[in-house]
């Protein structure tokens, strides 16, 4: 029995355009102006610094931390608003959310800070589809590689692991970790490189899998 359907956000529902503009173009431009260097040199420098830190650390997702790290006196929230029009939703995402929200409550899980999530939901207009929204970094001060993140969600929504199905694009955060605690997790792999029973190439395919589970024998037609 599926009681809840869970989605990752970045790389799953929206692409990385907004994040790239904020974390790379925006920060590099500020650094270039401050130090009087070429944008390309600033971009190369910040990229190397980002790469030194694992995405398993909470600081990775803290824009204010990085602005201070680079010595930039700038309000990090202003960067979000500057590039908010860069948010891009994947073509099939809206229809899938509408479809699945009619059969089970949807929840959103993300490593992104809540301020990032809020802008992405506002710009895409998809907030209405979600029963609950969880930010690992803002709400629980952790990252999705911590099983406690998912366990806390299950506790809050009063749900057993086998009663939730989740999809996301990160092999560890969205597939391996939730699977280990009994969540029915799917890896979204849009490049088509991987395959398997729990790998889907887009959200339409994920929707079909969920509808088959929910509507066995009902004759309900899935997405093409």
mmCIF file of C-alpha atoms in Angstrom:
data_model
loop_
_atom_site.group_PDB
_atom_site.id
_atom_site.type_symbol
_atom_site.label_atom_id
_atom_site.label_comp_id
_atom_site.label_asym_id
_atom_site.label_seq_id
_atom_site.Cartn_x
_atom_site.Cartn_y
_atom_site.Cartn_z
ATOM 1 C CA UNK A 1 0.000 0.000 0.000
ATOM 2 C CA UNK A 2 1.321 3.449 -0.966
ATOM 3 C CA UNK A 3 0.192 6.245 1.341
ATOM 4 C CA UNK A 4 2.614 8.964 0.222
ATOM 5 C CA UNK A 5 4.637 9.781 -2.884
ATOM 6 C CA UNK A 6 7.920 11.630 -2.344
ATOM 7 C CA UNK A 7 9.927 13.720 -4.801
ATOM 8 C CA UNK A 8 13.388 15.216 -4.758
ATOM 9 C CA UNK A 9 13.476 18.740 -6.225
ATOM 10 C CA UNK A 10 16.683 19.791 -8.006
ATOM 11 C CA UNK A 11 17.555 17.524 -10.903
ATOM 12 C CA UNK A 12 14.214 15.774 -10.539
ATOM 13 C CA UNK A 13 11.425 18.340 -10.866
ATOM 14 C CA UNK A 14 13.499 21.377 -11.844
ATOM 15 C CA UNK A 15 16.797 21.394 -13.696
ATOM 16 C CA UNK A 16 20.010 22.982 -12.422
ATOM 17 C CA UNK A 17 19.773 26.287 -14.349
ATOM 18 C CA UNK A 18 18.861 28.341 -11.281
ATOM 19 C CA UNK A 19 21.500 26.732 -9.087
ATOM 20 C CA UNK A 20 24.212 27.188 -11.699
ATOM 21 C CA UNK A 21 23.386 30.876 -12.085
ATOM 22 C CA UNK A 22 23.423 31.481 -8.336
ATOM 23 C CA UNK A 23 26.350 29.304 -7.238
ATOM 24 C CA UNK A 24 28.626 29.814 -10.228
ATOM 25 C CA UNK A 25 27.780 32.853 -12.349
ATOM 26 C CA UNK A 26 26.528 34.968 -9.448
ATOM 27 C CA UNK A 27 29.312 34.212 -6.980
ATOM 28 C CA UNK A 28 32.025 34.393 -9.658
ATOM 29 C CA UNK A 29 30.780 37.775 -10.838
ATOM 30 C CA UNK A 30 30.893 39.150 -7.299
ATOM 31 C CA UNK A 31 34.387 37.773 -6.735
ATOM 32 C CA UNK A 32 35.642 39.138 -10.046
ATOM 33 C CA UNK A 33 34.336 42.604 -9.220
ATOM 34 C CA UNK A 34 35.781 42.546 -5.700
ATOM 35 C CA UNK A 35 39.260 41.386 -6.712
ATOM 36 C CA UNK A 36 39.443 43.065 -10.106
ATOM 37 C CA UNK A 37 40.018 39.796 -11.965
ATOM 38 C CA UNK A 38 38.495 38.198 -15.042
ATOM 39 C CA UNK A 39 35.177 36.431 -14.612
ATOM 40 C CA UNK A 40 36.675 33.230 -16.035
ATOM 41 C CA UNK A 41 39.464 33.256 -13.438
ATOM 42 C CA UNK A 42 37.000 33.841 -10.624
ATOM 43 C CA UNK A 43 34.785 31.045 -11.917
ATOM 44 C CA UNK A 44 37.710 28.629 -12.084
ATOM 45 C CA UNK A 45 38.755 29.500 -8.542
ATOM 46 C CA UNK A 46 35.336 29.078 -6.912
ATOM 47 C CA UNK A 47 34.723 25.850 -8.846
ATOM 48 C CA UNK A 48 37.939 24.358 -7.455
ATOM 49 C CA UNK A 49 36.991 25.416 -3.931
ATOM 50 C CA UNK A 50 33.541 23.849 -4.264
ATOM 51 C CA UNK A 51 35.122 20.613 -5.448
ATOM 52 C CA UNK A 52 37.258 20.409 -2.299
ATOM 53 C CA UNK A 53 34.144 19.961 -0.179
ATOM 54 C CA UNK A 54 31.890 16.899 -0.234
ATOM 55 C CA UNK A 55 28.173 17.290 -0.884
ATOM 56 C CA UNK A 56 27.741 15.176 2.248
ATOM 57 C CA UNK A 57 28.542 18.251 4.342
ATOM 58 C CA UNK A 58 25.864 20.747 5.290
ATOM 59 C CA UNK A 59 28.141 23.685 4.456
ATOM 60 C CA UNK A 60 28.011 22.644 0.797
ATOM 61 C CA UNK A 61 24.429 23.920 0.631
ATOM 62 C CA UNK A 62 24.944 27.117 2.669
ATOM 63 C CA UNK A 63 25.325 30.056 0.289
ATOM 64 C CA UNK A 64 26.010 32.499 3.111
ATOM 65 C CA UNK A 65 28.889 30.282 4.254
ATOM 66 C CA UNK A 66 30.461 30.417 0.790
ATOM 67 C CA UNK A 67 30.047 34.158 0.353
ATOM 68 C CA UNK A 68 31.877 34.677 3.642
ATOM 69 C CA UNK A 69 34.469 32.061 2.647
ATOM 70 C CA UNK A 70 35.247 34.087 -0.489
ATOM 71 C CA UNK A 71 35.255 37.350 1.480
ATOM 72 C CA UNK A 72 32.161 38.709 -0.247
ATOM 73 C CA UNK A 73 30.022 41.200 1.649
ATOM 74 C CA UNK A 74 26.752 40.469 -0.091
ATOM 75 C CA UNK A 75 23.283 39.395 1.025
ATOM 76 C CA UNK A 76 22.934 35.823 -0.202
ATOM 77 C CA UNK A 77 19.159 36.144 -0.506
ATOM 78 C CA UNK A 78 19.633 38.938 -3.045
ATOM 79 C CA UNK A 79 21.437 36.449 -5.302
ATOM 80 C CA UNK A 80 18.432 34.142 -5.187
ATOM 81 C CA UNK A 81 16.053 36.908 -6.215
ATOM 82 C CA UNK A 82 18.405 38.167 -8.902
ATOM 83 C CA UNK A 83 18.320 34.823 -10.710
ATOM 84 C CA UNK A 84 14.856 33.573 -9.773
ATOM 85 C CA UNK A 85 13.655 33.758 -13.399
ATOM 86 C CA UNK A 86 16.241 31.103 -14.275
ATOM 87 C CA UNK A 87 14.196 28.376 -12.571
ATOM 88 C CA UNK A 88 13.274 25.733 -15.177
ATOM 89 C CA UNK A 89 10.833 22.894 -14.605
ATOM 90 C CA UNK A 90 11.293 19.656 -16.540
ATOM 91 C CA UNK A 91 8.692 19.370 -19.343
ATOM 92 C CA UNK A 92 6.801 16.395 -17.909
ATOM 93 C CA UNK A 93 6.980 17.359 -14.234
ATOM 94 C CA UNK A 94 3.863 19.509 -13.887
ATOM 95 C CA UNK A 95 1.529 16.957 -15.475
ATOM 96 C CA UNK A 96 2.999 14.140 -13.376
ATOM 97 C CA UNK A 97 2.569 16.103 -10.146
ATOM 98 C CA UNK A 98 -1.017 16.886 -11.055
ATOM 99 C CA UNK A 99 -1.715 13.255 -11.890
ATOM 100 C CA UNK A 100 -0.110 11.711 -8.828
ATOM 101 C CA UNK A 101 -1.458 14.314 -6.389
ATOM 102 C CA UNK A 102 -4.918 13.068 -7.308
ATOM 103 C CA UNK A 103 -4.148 9.555 -6.067
ATOM 104 C CA UNK A 104 -1.932 10.136 -2.995
ATOM 105 C CA UNK A 105 -0.476 13.023 -0.959
ATOM 106 C CA UNK A 106 2.841 14.265 -2.337
ATOM 107 C CA UNK A 107 5.814 15.343 -0.258
ATOM 108 C CA UNK A 108 8.955 17.169 -1.333
ATOM 109 C CA UNK A 109 12.412 16.416 0.060
ATOM 110 C CA UNK A 110 15.537 18.411 -0.691
ATOM 111 C CA UNK A 111 19.017 19.202 0.558
ATOM 112 C CA UNK A 112 18.504 22.791 -0.575
ATOM 113 C CA UNK A 113 17.908 25.500 1.984
ATOM 114 C CA UNK A 114 14.251 26.397 2.346
ATOM 115 C CA UNK A 115 14.773 29.800 0.727
ATOM 116 C CA UNK A 116 15.941 28.071 -2.475
ATOM 117 C CA UNK A 117 12.978 25.708 -2.350
ATOM 118 C CA UNK A 118 10.487 28.532 -1.832
ATOM 119 C CA UNK A 119 11.693 30.430 -4.886
ATOM 120 C CA UNK A 120 11.685 27.329 -7.085
ATOM 121 C CA UNK A 121 8.146 26.458 -6.024
ATOM 122 C CA UNK A 122 6.930 30.019 -6.500
ATOM 123 C CA UNK A 123 8.453 30.381 -9.942
ATOM 124 C CA UNK A 124 7.062 27.063 -11.162
ATOM 125 C CA UNK A 125 3.695 27.398 -9.417
ATOM 126 C CA UNK A 126 3.748 23.795 -8.153
ATOM 127 C CA UNK A 127 3.543 24.345 -4.403
ATOM 128 C CA UNK A 128 -0.169 23.464 -4.452
ATOM 129 C CA UNK A 129 0.601 19.841 -5.306
ATOM 130 C CA UNK A 130 2.549 19.114 -2.120
ATOM 131 C CA UNK A 131 1.110 17.996 1.187
ATOM 132 C CA UNK A 132 4.402 18.696 2.958
ATOM 133 C CA UNK A 133 7.856 20.060 2.132
ATOM 134 C CA UNK A 134 11.064 19.100 3.909
ATOM 135 C CA UNK A 135 14.497 20.724 3.709
ATOM 136 C CA UNK A 136 17.212 18.519 5.164
ATOM 137 C CA UNK A 137 19.522 21.469 5.823
ATOM 138 C CA UNK A 138 16.965 23.989 7.088
ATOM 139 C CA UNK A 139 14.571 21.711 8.965
ATOM 140 C CA UNK A 140 16.855 19.018 10.358
ATOM 141 C CA UNK A 141 20.373 20.499 10.093
ATOM 142 C CA UNK A 142 21.565 17.463 8.180
ATOM 143 C CA UNK A 143 21.994 16.121 4.631
ATOM 144 C CA UNK A 144 20.019 13.409 2.848
ATOM 145 C CA UNK A 145 22.876 10.921 3.237
ATOM 146 C CA UNK A 146 21.750 10.661 6.865
ATOM 147 C CA UNK A 147 19.028 7.977 7.221
ATOM 148 C CA UNK A 148 17.728 10.050 10.118
ATOM 149 C CA UNK A 149 16.435 12.585 7.612
ATOM 150 C CA UNK A 150 14.009 10.098 6.097
ATOM 151 C CA UNK A 151 13.196 8.569 9.482
ATOM 152 C CA UNK A 152 12.241 12.006 10.796
ATOM 153 C CA UNK A 153 9.942 12.522 7.816
ATOM 154 C CA UNK A 154 8.292 9.158 8.374
ATOM 155 C CA UNK A 155 7.765 10.062 12.002
ATOM 156 C CA UNK A 156 6.219 13.410 11.153
ATOM 157 C CA UNK A 157 3.799 12.046 8.581
ATOM 158 C CA UNK A 158 3.146 8.923 10.690
ATOM 159 C CA UNK A 159 4.015 6.543 7.889
ATOM 160 C CA UNK A 160 5.855 3.224 7.681
ATOM 161 C CA UNK A 161 8.803 2.999 5.232
ATOM 162 C CA UNK A 162 7.022 0.538 2.925
ATOM 163 C CA UNK A 163 4.070 2.940 2.645
ATOM 164 C CA UNK A 164 6.048 5.609 0.803
ATOM 165 C CA UNK A 165 7.561 5.686 -2.677
ATOM 166 C CA UNK A 166 10.343 8.155 -3.478
ATOM 167 C CA UNK A 167 12.108 9.360 -6.619
ATOM 168 C CA UNK A 168 15.230 11.464 -7.095
ATOM 169 C CA UNK A 169 18.320 11.866 -9.244
ATOM 170 C CA UNK A 170 21.070 11.246 -6.654
ATOM 171 C CA UNK A 171 22.111 7.601 -6.352
ATOM 172 C CA UNK A 172 23.096 7.822 -2.686
ATOM 173 C CA UNK A 173 20.692 10.454 -1.343
ATOM 174 C CA UNK A 174 17.568 9.411 -3.245
ATOM 175 C CA UNK A 175 18.014 5.702 -3.858
ATOM 176 C CA UNK A 176 20.535 3.890 -1.651
ATOM 177 C CA UNK A 177 19.807 5.633 1.659
ATOM 178 C CA UNK A 178 15.984 5.493 1.532
ATOM 179 C CA UNK A 179 16.088 1.935 0.169
ATOM 180 C CA UNK A 180 18.151 0.786 3.137
ATOM 181 C CA UNK A 181 15.436 1.823 5.562
ATOM 182 C CA UNK A 182 12.673 0.145 3.563
ATOM 183 C CA UNK A 183 11.376 2.980 1.378
ATOM 184 C CA UNK A 184 10.415 1.993 -2.166
ATOM 185 C CA UNK A 185 12.911 4.315 -3.895
ATOM 186 C CA UNK A 186 13.543 5.003 -7.576
ATOM 187 C CA UNK A 187 16.622 6.528 -9.160
ATOM 188 C CA UNK A 188 15.831 9.092 -11.859
ATOM 189 C CA UNK A 189 18.564 8.811 -14.487
ATOM 190 C CA UNK A 190 17.721 11.080 -17.419
ATOM 191 C CA UNK A 191 20.913 10.284 -19.357
ATOM 192 C CA UNK A 192 19.768 6.739 -20.020
ATOM 193 C CA UNK A 193 23.088 5.265 -18.906
ATOM 194 C CA UNK A 194 21.726 3.109 -16.091
ATOM 195 C CA UNK A 195 18.871 0.644 -16.123
ATOM 196 C CA UNK A 196 17.120 -1.622 -13.668
ATOM 197 C CA UNK A 197 13.870 -2.304 -11.865
ATOM 198 C CA UNK A 198 14.252 0.837 -9.774
ATOM 199 C CA UNK A 199 15.692 3.150 -12.420
ATOM 200 C CA UNK A 200 13.489 5.516 -14.443
ATOM 201 C CA UNK A 201 14.522 7.828 -17.252
ATOM 202 C CA UNK A 202 11.914 10.533 -16.629
ATOM 203 C CA UNK A 203 9.003 11.342 -14.343
ATOM 204 C CA UNK A 204 6.453 9.933 -16.764
ATOM 205 C CA UNK A 205 8.069 6.536 -16.343
ATOM 206 C CA UNK A 206 8.036 6.955 -12.568
ATOM 207 C CA UNK A 207 4.372 7.921 -12.730
ATOM 208 C CA UNK A 208 3.591 4.780 -14.697
ATOM 209 C CA UNK A 209 5.355 2.607 -12.129
ATOM 210 C CA UNK A 210 3.413 4.190 -9.267
ATOM 211 C CA UNK A 211 0.066 3.959 -11.037
ATOM 212 C CA UNK A 212 0.637 0.300 -11.796
ATOM 213 C CA UNK A 213 1.222 -0.346 -8.110
ATOM 214 C CA UNK A 214 -1.787 1.694 -7.039
ATOM 215 C CA UNK A 215 -4.168 0.569 -9.717
ATOM 216 C CA UNK A 216 -3.461 -3.074 -10.392
ATOM 217 C CA UNK A 217 -6.387 -4.454 -12.249
ATOM 218 C CA UNK A 218 -8.198 -1.095 -12.393
ATOM 219 C CA UNK A 219 -7.618 -0.570 -16.092
ATOM 220 C CA UNK A 220 -6.411 2.976 -15.520
ATOM 221 C CA UNK A 221 -4.336 4.106 -18.481
ATOM 222 C CA UNK A 222 -0.784 5.266 -17.651
ATOM 223 C CA UNK A 223 1.175 8.019 -19.405
ATOM 224 C CA UNK A 224 2.624 7.209 -22.800
#
